[in-house]
PDB file of C-alpha atoms in Angstrom:
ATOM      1  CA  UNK A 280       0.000   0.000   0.000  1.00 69.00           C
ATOM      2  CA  UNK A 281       2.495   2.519   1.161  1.00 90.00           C
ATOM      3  CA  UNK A 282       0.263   5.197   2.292  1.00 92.00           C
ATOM      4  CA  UNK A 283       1.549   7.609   4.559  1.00 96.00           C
ATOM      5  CA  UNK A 284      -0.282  10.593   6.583  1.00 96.00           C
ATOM      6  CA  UNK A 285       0.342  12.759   9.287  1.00 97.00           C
ATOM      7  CA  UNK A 286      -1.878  15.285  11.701  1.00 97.00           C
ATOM      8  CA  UNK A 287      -1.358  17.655  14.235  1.00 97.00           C
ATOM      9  CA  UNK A 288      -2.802  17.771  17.260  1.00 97.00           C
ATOM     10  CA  UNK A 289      -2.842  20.317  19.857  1.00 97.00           C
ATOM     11  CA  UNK A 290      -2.762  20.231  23.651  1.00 95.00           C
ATOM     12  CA  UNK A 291      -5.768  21.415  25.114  1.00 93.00           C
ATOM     13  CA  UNK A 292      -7.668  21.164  22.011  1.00 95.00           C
ATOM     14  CA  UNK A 293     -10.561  18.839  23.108  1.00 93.00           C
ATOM     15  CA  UNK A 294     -13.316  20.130  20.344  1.00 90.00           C
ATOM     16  CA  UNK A 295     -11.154  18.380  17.660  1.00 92.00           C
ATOM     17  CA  UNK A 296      -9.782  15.678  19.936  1.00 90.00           C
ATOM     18  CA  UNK A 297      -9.937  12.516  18.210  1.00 93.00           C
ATOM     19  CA  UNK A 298      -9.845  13.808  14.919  1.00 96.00           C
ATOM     20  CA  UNK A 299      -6.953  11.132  13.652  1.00 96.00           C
ATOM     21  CA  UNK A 300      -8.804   8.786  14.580  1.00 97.00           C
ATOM     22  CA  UNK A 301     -11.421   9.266  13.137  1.00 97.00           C
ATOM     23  CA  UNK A 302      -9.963  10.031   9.338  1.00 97.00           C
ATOM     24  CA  UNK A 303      -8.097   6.656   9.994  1.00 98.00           C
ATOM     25  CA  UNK A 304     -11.462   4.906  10.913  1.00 98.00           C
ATOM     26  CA  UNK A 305     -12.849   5.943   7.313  1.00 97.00           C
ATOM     27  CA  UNK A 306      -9.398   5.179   5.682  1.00 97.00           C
ATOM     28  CA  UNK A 307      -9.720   1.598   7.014  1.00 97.00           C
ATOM     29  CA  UNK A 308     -12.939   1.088   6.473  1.00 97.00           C
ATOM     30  CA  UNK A 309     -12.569   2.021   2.256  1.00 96.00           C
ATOM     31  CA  UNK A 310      -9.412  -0.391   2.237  1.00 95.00           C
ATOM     32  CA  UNK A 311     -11.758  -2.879   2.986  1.00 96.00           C
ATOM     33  CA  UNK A 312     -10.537  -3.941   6.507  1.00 97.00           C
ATOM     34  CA  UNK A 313     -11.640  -6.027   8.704  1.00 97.00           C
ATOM     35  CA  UNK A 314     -14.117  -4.691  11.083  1.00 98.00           C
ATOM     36  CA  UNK A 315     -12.711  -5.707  14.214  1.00 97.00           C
ATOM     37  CA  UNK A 316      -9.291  -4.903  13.086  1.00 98.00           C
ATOM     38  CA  UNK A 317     -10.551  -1.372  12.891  1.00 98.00           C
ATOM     39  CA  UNK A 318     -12.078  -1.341  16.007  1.00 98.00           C
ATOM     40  CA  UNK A 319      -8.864  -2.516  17.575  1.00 98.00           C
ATOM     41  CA  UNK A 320      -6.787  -0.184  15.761  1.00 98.00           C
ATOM     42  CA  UNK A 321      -9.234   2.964  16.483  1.00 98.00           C
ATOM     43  CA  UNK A 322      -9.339   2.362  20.109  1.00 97.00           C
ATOM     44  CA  UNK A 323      -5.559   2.485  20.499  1.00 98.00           C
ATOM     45  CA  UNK A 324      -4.786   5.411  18.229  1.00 98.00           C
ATOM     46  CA  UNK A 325      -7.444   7.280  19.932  1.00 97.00           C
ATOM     47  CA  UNK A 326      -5.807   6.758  23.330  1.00 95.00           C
ATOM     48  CA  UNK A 327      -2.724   7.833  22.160  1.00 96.00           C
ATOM     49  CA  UNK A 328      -4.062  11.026  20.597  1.00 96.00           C
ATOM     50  CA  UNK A 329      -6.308  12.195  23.896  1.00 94.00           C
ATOM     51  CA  UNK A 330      -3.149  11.629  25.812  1.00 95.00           C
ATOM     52  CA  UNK A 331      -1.302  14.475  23.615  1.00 96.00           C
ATOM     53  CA  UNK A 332      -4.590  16.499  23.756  1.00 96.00           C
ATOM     54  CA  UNK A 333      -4.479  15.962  27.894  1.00 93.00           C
ATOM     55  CA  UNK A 334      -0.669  16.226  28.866  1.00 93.00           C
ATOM     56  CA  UNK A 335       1.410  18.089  25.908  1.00 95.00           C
ATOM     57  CA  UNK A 336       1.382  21.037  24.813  1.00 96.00           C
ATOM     58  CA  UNK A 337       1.176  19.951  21.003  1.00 97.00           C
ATOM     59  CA  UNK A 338       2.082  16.668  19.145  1.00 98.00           C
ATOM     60  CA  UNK A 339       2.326  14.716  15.616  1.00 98.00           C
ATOM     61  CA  UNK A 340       0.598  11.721  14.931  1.00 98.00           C
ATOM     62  CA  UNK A 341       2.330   9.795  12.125  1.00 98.00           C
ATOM     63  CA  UNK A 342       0.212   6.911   9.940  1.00 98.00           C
ATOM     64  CA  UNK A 343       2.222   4.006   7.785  1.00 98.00           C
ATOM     65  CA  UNK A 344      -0.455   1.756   5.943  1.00 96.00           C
ATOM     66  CA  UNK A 345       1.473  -1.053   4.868  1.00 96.00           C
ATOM     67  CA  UNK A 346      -0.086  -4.349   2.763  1.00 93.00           C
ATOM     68  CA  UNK A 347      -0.114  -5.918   6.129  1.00 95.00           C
ATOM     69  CA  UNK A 348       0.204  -3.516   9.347  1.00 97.00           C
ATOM     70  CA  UNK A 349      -0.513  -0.358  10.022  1.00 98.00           C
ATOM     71  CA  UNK A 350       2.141   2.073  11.988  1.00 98.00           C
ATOM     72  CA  UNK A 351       1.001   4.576  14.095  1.00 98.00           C
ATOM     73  CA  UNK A 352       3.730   7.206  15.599  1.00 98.00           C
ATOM     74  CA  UNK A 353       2.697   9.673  18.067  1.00 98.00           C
ATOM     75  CA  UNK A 354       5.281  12.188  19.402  1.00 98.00           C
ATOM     76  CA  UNK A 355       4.615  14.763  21.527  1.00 98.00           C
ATOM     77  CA  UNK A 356       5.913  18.274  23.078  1.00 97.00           C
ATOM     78  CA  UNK A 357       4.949  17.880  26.851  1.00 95.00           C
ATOM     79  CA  UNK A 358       5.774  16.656  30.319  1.00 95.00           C
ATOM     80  CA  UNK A 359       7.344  13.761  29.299  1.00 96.00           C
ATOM     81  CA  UNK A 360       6.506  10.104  31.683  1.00 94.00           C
ATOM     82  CA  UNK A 361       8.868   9.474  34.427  1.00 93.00           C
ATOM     83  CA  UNK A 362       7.533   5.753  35.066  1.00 92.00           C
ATOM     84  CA  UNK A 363       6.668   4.299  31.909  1.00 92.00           C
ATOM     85  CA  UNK A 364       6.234   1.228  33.948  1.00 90.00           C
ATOM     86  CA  UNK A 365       4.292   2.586  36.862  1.00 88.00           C
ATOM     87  CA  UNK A 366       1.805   4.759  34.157  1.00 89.00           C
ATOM     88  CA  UNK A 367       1.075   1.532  32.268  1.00 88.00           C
ATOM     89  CA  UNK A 368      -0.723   0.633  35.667  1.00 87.00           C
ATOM     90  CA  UNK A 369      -4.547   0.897  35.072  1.00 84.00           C
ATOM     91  CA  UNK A 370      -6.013   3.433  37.141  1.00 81.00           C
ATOM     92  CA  UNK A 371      -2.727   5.617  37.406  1.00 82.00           C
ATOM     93  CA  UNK A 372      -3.128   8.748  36.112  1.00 81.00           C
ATOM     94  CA  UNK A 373      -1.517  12.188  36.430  1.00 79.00           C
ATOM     95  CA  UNK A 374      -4.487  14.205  34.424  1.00 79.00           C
ATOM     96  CA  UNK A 375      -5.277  17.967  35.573  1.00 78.00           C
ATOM     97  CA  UNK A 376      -8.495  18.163  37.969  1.00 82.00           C
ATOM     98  CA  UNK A 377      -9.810  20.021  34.962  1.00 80.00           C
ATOM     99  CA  UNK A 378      -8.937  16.829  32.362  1.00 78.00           C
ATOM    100  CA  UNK A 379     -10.786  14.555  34.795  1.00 75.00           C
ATOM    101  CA  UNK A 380     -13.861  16.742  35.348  1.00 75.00           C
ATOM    102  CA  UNK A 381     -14.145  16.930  31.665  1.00 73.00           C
ATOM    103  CA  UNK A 382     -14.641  12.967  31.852  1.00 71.00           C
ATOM    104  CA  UNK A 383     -10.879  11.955  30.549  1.00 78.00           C
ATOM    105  CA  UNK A 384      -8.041  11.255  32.610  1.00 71.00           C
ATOM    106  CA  UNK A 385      -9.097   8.234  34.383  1.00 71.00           C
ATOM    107  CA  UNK A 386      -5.617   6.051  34.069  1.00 72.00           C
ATOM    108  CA  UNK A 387      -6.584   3.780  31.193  1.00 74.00           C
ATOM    109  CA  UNK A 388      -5.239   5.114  28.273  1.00 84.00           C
ATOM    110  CA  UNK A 389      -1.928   3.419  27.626  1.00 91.00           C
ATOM    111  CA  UNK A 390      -3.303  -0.084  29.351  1.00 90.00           C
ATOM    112  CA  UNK A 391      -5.675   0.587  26.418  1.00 93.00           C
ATOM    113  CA  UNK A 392      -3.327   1.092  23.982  1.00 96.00           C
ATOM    114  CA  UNK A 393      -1.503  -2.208  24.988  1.00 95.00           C
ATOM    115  CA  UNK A 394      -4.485  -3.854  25.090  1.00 96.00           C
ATOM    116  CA  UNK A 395      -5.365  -2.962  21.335  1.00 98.00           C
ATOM    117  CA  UNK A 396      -2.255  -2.547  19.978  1.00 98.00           C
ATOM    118  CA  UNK A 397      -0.217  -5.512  18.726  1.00 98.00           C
ATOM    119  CA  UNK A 398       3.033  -4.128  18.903  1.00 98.00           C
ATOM    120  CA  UNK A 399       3.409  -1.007  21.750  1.00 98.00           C
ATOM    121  CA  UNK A 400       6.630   1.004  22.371  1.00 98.00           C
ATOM    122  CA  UNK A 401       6.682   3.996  24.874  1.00 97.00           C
ATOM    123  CA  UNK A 402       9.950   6.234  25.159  1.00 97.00           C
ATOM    124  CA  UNK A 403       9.741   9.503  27.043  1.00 97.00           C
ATOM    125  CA  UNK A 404      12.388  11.865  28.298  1.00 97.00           C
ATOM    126  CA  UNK A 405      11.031  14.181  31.119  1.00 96.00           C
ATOM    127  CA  UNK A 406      10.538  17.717  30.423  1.00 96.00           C
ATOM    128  CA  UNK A 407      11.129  16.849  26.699  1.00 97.00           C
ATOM    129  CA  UNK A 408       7.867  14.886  25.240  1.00 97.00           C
ATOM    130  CA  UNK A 409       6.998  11.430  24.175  1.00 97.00           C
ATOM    131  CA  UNK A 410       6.869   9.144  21.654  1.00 98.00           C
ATOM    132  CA  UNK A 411       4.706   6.117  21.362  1.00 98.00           C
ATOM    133  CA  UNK A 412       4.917   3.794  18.322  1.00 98.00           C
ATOM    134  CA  UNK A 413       2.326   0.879  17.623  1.00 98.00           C
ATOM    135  CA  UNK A 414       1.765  -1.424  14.998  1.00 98.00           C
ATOM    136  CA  UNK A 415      -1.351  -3.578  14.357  1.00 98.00           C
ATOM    137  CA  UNK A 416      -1.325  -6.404  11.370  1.00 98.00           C
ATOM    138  CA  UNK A 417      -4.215  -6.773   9.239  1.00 95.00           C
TER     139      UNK A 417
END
């Protein structure tokens, strides 16, 4: 396939939260692939993108469509994780009060992202940003 396409996303910026997502969803869905596949692949790249929209200040979210997998690079401008191991934890979350009143925040994101993903790599330097890289086969 070799399709490639990339969006920004910006912290704060929950009114088009989820956007990537979303134009992945239909992108998917014309190529024909599987519907659970999609699902999978939704859920996790939609995690990844509120956590840019909740902790960083701004991020890229990169998209590789291959024949058989799909790559999905997020890297952000933002706090950066301290713990990778210890934020993988579901429940554990270090969202604003303002994130969690809004309904987000609630320490599931990146178990969901594992969960979904078939491939999942987190590396974050504090005060820097992160970068989270998954890869689901079709």
């Amino acid at each position: 396939m070799g399709i490639e396409q990339q969006y920004t996303v910006k912290g704060g910026d929950f009114s088009h939260a989820g956007s990537a997502s979303s134009h992945v969803r239909k992108l998917l869905k014309q190529l024909e692939i599987a519907p659970e596949k999609i699902r999978r692949i939704v859920i996790a790249l939609y995690e990844a993108e509120m956590n840019i929209v909740a902790h960083a200040s701004s991020g890229i979210v990169r998209i590789f469509l291959e024949k058989d997998a799909i790559i999905m690079v997020l890297e952000d401008q933002g706090p950066g994780i301290p713990d990778i191991e210890q934020a993988m934890k579901e429940g554990f979350s270090t969202a604003s009060r303002k994130v969690r009143e809004m309904g987000f925040g609630a320490g599931m994101g990146l178990a969901n992202m594992k969960r979904n993903a078939d491939l999942l790599e987190i590396t974050s330097t504090v005060g820097v940003g992160t970068t989270v890289r998954m890869t689901n086969y079709f």
